[in-house]
Short mmCIF file of C-alpha atoms (C1' of nucleotides) in Angstrom, two decimals:
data_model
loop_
_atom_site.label_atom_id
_atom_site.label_comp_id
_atom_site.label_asym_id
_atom_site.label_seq_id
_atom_site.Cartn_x
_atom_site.Cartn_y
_atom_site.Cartn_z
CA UNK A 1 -64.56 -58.57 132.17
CA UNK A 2 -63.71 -61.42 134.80
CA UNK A 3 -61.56 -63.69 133.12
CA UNK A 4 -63.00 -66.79 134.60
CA UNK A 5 -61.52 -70.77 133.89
CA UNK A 6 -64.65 -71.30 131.14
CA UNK A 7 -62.93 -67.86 129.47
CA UNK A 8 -59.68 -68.81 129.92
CA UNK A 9 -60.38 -72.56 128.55
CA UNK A 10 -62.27 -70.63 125.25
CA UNK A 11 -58.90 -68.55 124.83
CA UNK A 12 -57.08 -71.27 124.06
CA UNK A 13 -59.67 -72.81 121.73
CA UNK A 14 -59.98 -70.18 119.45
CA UNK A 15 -55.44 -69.48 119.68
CA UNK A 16 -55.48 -73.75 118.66
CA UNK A 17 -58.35 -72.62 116.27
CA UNK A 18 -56.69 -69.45 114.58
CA UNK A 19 -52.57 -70.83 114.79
CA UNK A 20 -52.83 -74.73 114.02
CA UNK A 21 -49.94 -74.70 111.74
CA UNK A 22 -47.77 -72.38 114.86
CA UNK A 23 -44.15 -73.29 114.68
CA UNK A 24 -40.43 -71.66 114.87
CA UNK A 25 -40.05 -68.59 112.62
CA UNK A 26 -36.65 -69.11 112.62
CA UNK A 27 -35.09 -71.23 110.19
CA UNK A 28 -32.15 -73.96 110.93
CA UNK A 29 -31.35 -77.05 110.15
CA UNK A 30 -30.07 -78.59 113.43
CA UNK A 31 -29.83 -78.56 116.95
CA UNK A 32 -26.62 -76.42 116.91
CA UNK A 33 -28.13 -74.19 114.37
CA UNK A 34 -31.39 -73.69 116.60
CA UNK A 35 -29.20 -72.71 119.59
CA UNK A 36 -27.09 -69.72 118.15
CA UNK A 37 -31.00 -68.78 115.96
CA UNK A 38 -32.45 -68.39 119.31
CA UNK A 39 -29.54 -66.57 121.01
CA UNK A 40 -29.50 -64.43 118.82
CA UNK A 41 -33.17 -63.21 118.25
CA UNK A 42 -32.99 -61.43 121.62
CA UNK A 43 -33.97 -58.03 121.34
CA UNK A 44 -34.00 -58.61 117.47
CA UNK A 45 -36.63 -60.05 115.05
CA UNK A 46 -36.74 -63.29 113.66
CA UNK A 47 -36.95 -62.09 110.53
CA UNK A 48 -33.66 -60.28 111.08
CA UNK A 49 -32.44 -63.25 112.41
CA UNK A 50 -32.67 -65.33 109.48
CA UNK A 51 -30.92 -63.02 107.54
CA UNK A 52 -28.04 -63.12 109.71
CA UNK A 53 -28.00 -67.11 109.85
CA UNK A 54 -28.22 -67.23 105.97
CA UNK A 55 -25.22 -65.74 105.64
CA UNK A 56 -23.51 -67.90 109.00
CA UNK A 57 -24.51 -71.56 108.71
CA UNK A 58 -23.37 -72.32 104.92
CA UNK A 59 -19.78 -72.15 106.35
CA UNK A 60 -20.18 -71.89 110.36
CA UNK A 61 -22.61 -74.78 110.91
CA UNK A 62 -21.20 -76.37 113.83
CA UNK A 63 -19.45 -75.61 117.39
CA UNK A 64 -16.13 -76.54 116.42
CA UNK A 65 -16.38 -74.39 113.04
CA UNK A 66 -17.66 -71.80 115.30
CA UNK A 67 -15.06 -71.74 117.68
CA UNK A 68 -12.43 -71.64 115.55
CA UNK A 69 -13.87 -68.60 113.99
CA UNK A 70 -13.59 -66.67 117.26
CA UNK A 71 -14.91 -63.92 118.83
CA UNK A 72 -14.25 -60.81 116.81
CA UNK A 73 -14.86 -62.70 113.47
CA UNK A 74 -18.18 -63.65 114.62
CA UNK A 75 -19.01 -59.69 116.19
CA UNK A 76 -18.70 -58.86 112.41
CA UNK A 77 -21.52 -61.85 110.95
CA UNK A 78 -24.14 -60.56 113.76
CA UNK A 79 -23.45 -57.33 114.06
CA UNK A 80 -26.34 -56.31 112.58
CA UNK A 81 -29.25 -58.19 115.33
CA UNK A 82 -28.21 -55.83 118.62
CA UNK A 83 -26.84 -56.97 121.26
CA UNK A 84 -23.89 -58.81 119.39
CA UNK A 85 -20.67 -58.42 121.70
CA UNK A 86 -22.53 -60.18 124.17
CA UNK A 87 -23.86 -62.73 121.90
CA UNK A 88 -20.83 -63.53 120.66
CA UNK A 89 -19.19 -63.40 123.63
CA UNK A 90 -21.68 -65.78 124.79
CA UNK A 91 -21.76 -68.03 121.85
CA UNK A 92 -17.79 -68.81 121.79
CA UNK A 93 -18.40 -69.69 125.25
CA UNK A 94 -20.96 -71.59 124.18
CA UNK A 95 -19.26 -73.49 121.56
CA UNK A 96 -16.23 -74.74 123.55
CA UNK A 97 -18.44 -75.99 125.97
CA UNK A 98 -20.39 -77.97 123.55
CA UNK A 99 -17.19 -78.73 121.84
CA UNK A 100 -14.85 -80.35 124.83
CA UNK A 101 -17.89 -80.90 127.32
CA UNK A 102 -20.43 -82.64 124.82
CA UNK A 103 -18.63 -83.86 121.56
CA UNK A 104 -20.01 -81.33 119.64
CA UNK A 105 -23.08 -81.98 120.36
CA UNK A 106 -26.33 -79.50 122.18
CA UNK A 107 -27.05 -81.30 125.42
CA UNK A 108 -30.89 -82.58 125.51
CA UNK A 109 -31.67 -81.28 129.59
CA UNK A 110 -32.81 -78.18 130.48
CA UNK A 111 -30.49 -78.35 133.45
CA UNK A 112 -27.51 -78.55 131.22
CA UNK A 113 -28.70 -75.96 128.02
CA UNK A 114 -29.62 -73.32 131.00
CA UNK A 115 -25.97 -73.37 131.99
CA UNK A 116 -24.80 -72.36 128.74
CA UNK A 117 -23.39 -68.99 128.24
CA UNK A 118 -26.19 -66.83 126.53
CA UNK A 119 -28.64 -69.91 127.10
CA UNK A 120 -31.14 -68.63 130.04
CA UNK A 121 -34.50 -70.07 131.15
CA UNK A 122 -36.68 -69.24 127.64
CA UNK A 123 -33.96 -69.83 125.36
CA UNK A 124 -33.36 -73.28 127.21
CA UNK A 125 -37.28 -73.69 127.10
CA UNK A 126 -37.52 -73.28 123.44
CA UNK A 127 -34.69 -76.01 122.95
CA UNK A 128 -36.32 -78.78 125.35
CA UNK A 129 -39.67 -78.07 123.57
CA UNK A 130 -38.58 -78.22 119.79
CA UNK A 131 -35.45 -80.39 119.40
CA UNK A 132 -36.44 -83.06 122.09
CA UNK A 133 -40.25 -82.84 122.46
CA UNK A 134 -40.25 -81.67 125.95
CA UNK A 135 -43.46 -79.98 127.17
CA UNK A 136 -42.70 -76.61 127.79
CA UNK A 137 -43.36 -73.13 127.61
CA UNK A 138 -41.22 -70.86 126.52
CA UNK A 139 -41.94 -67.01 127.79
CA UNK A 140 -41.14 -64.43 125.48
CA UNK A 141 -41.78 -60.88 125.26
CA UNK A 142 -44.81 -61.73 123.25
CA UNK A 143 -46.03 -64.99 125.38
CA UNK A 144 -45.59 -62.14 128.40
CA UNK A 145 -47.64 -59.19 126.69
CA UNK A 146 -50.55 -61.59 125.19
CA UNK A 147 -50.75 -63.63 128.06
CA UNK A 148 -51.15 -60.54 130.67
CA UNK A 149 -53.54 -58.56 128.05
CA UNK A 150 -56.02 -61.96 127.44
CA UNK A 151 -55.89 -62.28 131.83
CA UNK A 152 -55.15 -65.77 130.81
CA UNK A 153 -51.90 -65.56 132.92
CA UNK A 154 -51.08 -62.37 134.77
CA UNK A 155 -47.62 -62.01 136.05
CA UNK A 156 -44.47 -59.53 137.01
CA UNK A 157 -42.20 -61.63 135.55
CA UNK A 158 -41.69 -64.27 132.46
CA UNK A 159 -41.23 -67.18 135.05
CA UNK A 160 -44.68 -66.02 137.19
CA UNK A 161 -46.42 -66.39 133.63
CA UNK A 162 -44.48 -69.30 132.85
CA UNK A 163 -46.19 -71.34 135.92
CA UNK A 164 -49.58 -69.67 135.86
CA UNK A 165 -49.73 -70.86 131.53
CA UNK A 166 -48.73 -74.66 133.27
CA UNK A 167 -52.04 -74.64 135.02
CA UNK A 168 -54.42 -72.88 132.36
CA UNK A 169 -53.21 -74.93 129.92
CA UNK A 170 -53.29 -78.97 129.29
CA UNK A 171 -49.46 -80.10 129.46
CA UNK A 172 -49.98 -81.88 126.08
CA UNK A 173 -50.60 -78.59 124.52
CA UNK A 174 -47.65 -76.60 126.16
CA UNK A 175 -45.62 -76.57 123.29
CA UNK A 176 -48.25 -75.45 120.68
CA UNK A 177 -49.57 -73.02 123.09
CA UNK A 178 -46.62 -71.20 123.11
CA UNK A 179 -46.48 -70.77 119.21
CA UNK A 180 -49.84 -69.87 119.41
CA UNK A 181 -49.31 -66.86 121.82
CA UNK A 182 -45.91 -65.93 120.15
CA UNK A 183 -47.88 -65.90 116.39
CA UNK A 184 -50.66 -63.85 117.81
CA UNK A 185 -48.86 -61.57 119.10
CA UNK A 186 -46.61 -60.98 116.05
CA UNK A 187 -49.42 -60.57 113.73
CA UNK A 188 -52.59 -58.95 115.84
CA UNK A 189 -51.92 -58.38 119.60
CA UNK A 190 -48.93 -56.14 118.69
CA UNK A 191 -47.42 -54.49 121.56
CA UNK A 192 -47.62 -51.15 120.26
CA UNK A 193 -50.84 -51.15 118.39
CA UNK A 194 -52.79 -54.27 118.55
CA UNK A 195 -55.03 -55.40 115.84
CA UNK A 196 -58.00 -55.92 118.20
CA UNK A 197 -61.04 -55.12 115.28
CA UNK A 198 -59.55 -57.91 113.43
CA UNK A 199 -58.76 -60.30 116.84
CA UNK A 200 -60.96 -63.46 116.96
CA UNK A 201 -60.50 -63.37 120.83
CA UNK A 202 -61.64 -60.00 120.94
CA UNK A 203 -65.12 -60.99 122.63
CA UNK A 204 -62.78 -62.74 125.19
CA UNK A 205 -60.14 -60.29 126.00
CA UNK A 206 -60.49 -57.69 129.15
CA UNK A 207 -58.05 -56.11 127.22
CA UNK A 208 -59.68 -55.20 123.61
CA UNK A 209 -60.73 -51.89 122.38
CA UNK A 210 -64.40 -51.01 122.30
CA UNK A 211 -64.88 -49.85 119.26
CA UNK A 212 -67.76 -49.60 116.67
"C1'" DC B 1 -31.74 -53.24 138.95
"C1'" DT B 2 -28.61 -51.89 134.79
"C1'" DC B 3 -26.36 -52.82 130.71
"C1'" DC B 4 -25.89 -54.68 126.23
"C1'" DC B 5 -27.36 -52.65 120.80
"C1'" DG B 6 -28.66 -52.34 115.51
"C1'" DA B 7 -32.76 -52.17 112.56
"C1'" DT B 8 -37.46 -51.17 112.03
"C1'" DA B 9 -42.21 -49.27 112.88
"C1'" DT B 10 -44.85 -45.63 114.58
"C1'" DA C 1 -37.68 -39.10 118.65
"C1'" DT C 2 -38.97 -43.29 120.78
"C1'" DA C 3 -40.71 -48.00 121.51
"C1'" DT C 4 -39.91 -52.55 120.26
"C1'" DC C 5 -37.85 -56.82 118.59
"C1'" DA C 6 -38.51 -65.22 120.05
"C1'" DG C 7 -33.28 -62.20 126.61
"C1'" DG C 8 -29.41 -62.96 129.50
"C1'" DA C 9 -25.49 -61.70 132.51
"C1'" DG C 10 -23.46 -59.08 136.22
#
DNA sequence: CTCCCGATAT
DNA sequence: ATATCAGGAG
């Protein structure tokens, strides 16, 4: 199958169609909280995630809180996402900065979140696009797979997607678009085995399974 | 490019 | 046993 424009165009009619209700799995109730949710879901499942936040934000809600936990304190609360020397590493970083740089508060430019310890070019993506209503698109490792298995936007790397999803894609639907992709690929374009008898974009994917 | 990393699904 | 999970730093 040639994925032409007209293909492409009806992809992202049926993803509005199927996910209109798309938003963040992960659950927060501010800015600050949103920040450490999303550095931390690397490598890890929201799911996960939330389960590790439940048990953080009731008493470690905000950067100064944070910092004063330190390091090894907070290695203990995430232990259990992967990854969590670094993260916490990163995060302590993260909260001084936002501490004695920005009053306590997450800076609203993608130039400033991307220079955030832990804070690269999705997580920073992901901020712009929900706190401040930025259109963006935030590549994942599911926005990556879906997007190269639909032909919708092929690319090596999550920043060669990023711009080829800018031009398929309206900018006033950036930010859905990106839950949409991110839901369908937690729930049928799985990276291991994808749902693709149950996939309402099935008849427009070079990628589905031709089965009976 | 490699390394960080525990929990879960297959 | 191994691939994968809302990646980022060195």
């Amino acid at each position: 199958m040639r994925v032409t424009k007209a293909i492409k165009a009806e992809q992202i009619r049926i993803l509005e169609e199927t996910y209109p209700d798309a938003k963040p799995a992960l659950t927060y109730n501010s800015p600050f909280e949103l920040l450490v949710a999303v550095v931390l879901s690397a490598q890890c499942t929201d799911e996960r995630v939330n389960i590790i936040t439940a048990r953080l934000f009731p008493t470690y809600s905000n950067p100064a809180d944070m910092l004063a936990l330190g390091v090894s304190k907070l290695e203990v609360l995430i232990r259990d996402c992967g990854l969590y020397r670094a993260k916490a590493a990163n995060l302590i970083k993260t909260c001084d900065i936002l501490v004695h740089t920005y009053h306590g508060e997450v800076p609203e430019s993608f130039d400033e979140l991307i220079k955030l310890p832990g804070v690269g070019r999705k997580t920073a993506n992901v901020l712009v696009s929900v706190l401040f209503g930025v259109p963006a698109i935030a590549v994942d490792t599911h926005v990556f797979r879906v997007s190269n298995r639909l032909g919708l936007a092929k690319g090596k790397t999550p920043e060669e997607v990023e711009e080829k999803l800018k031009k398929a894609i309206p900018m006033e639907k950036w930010s859905a678009a990106h839950h949409w992709l991110i839901w369908h690929g937690r729930k049928i374009c799985k990276a291991r085995k994808p749902l693709c008898g149950e996939c309402p974009l099935a008849p427009v994917c070079p990628s589905a399974d031709k089965e009976a």
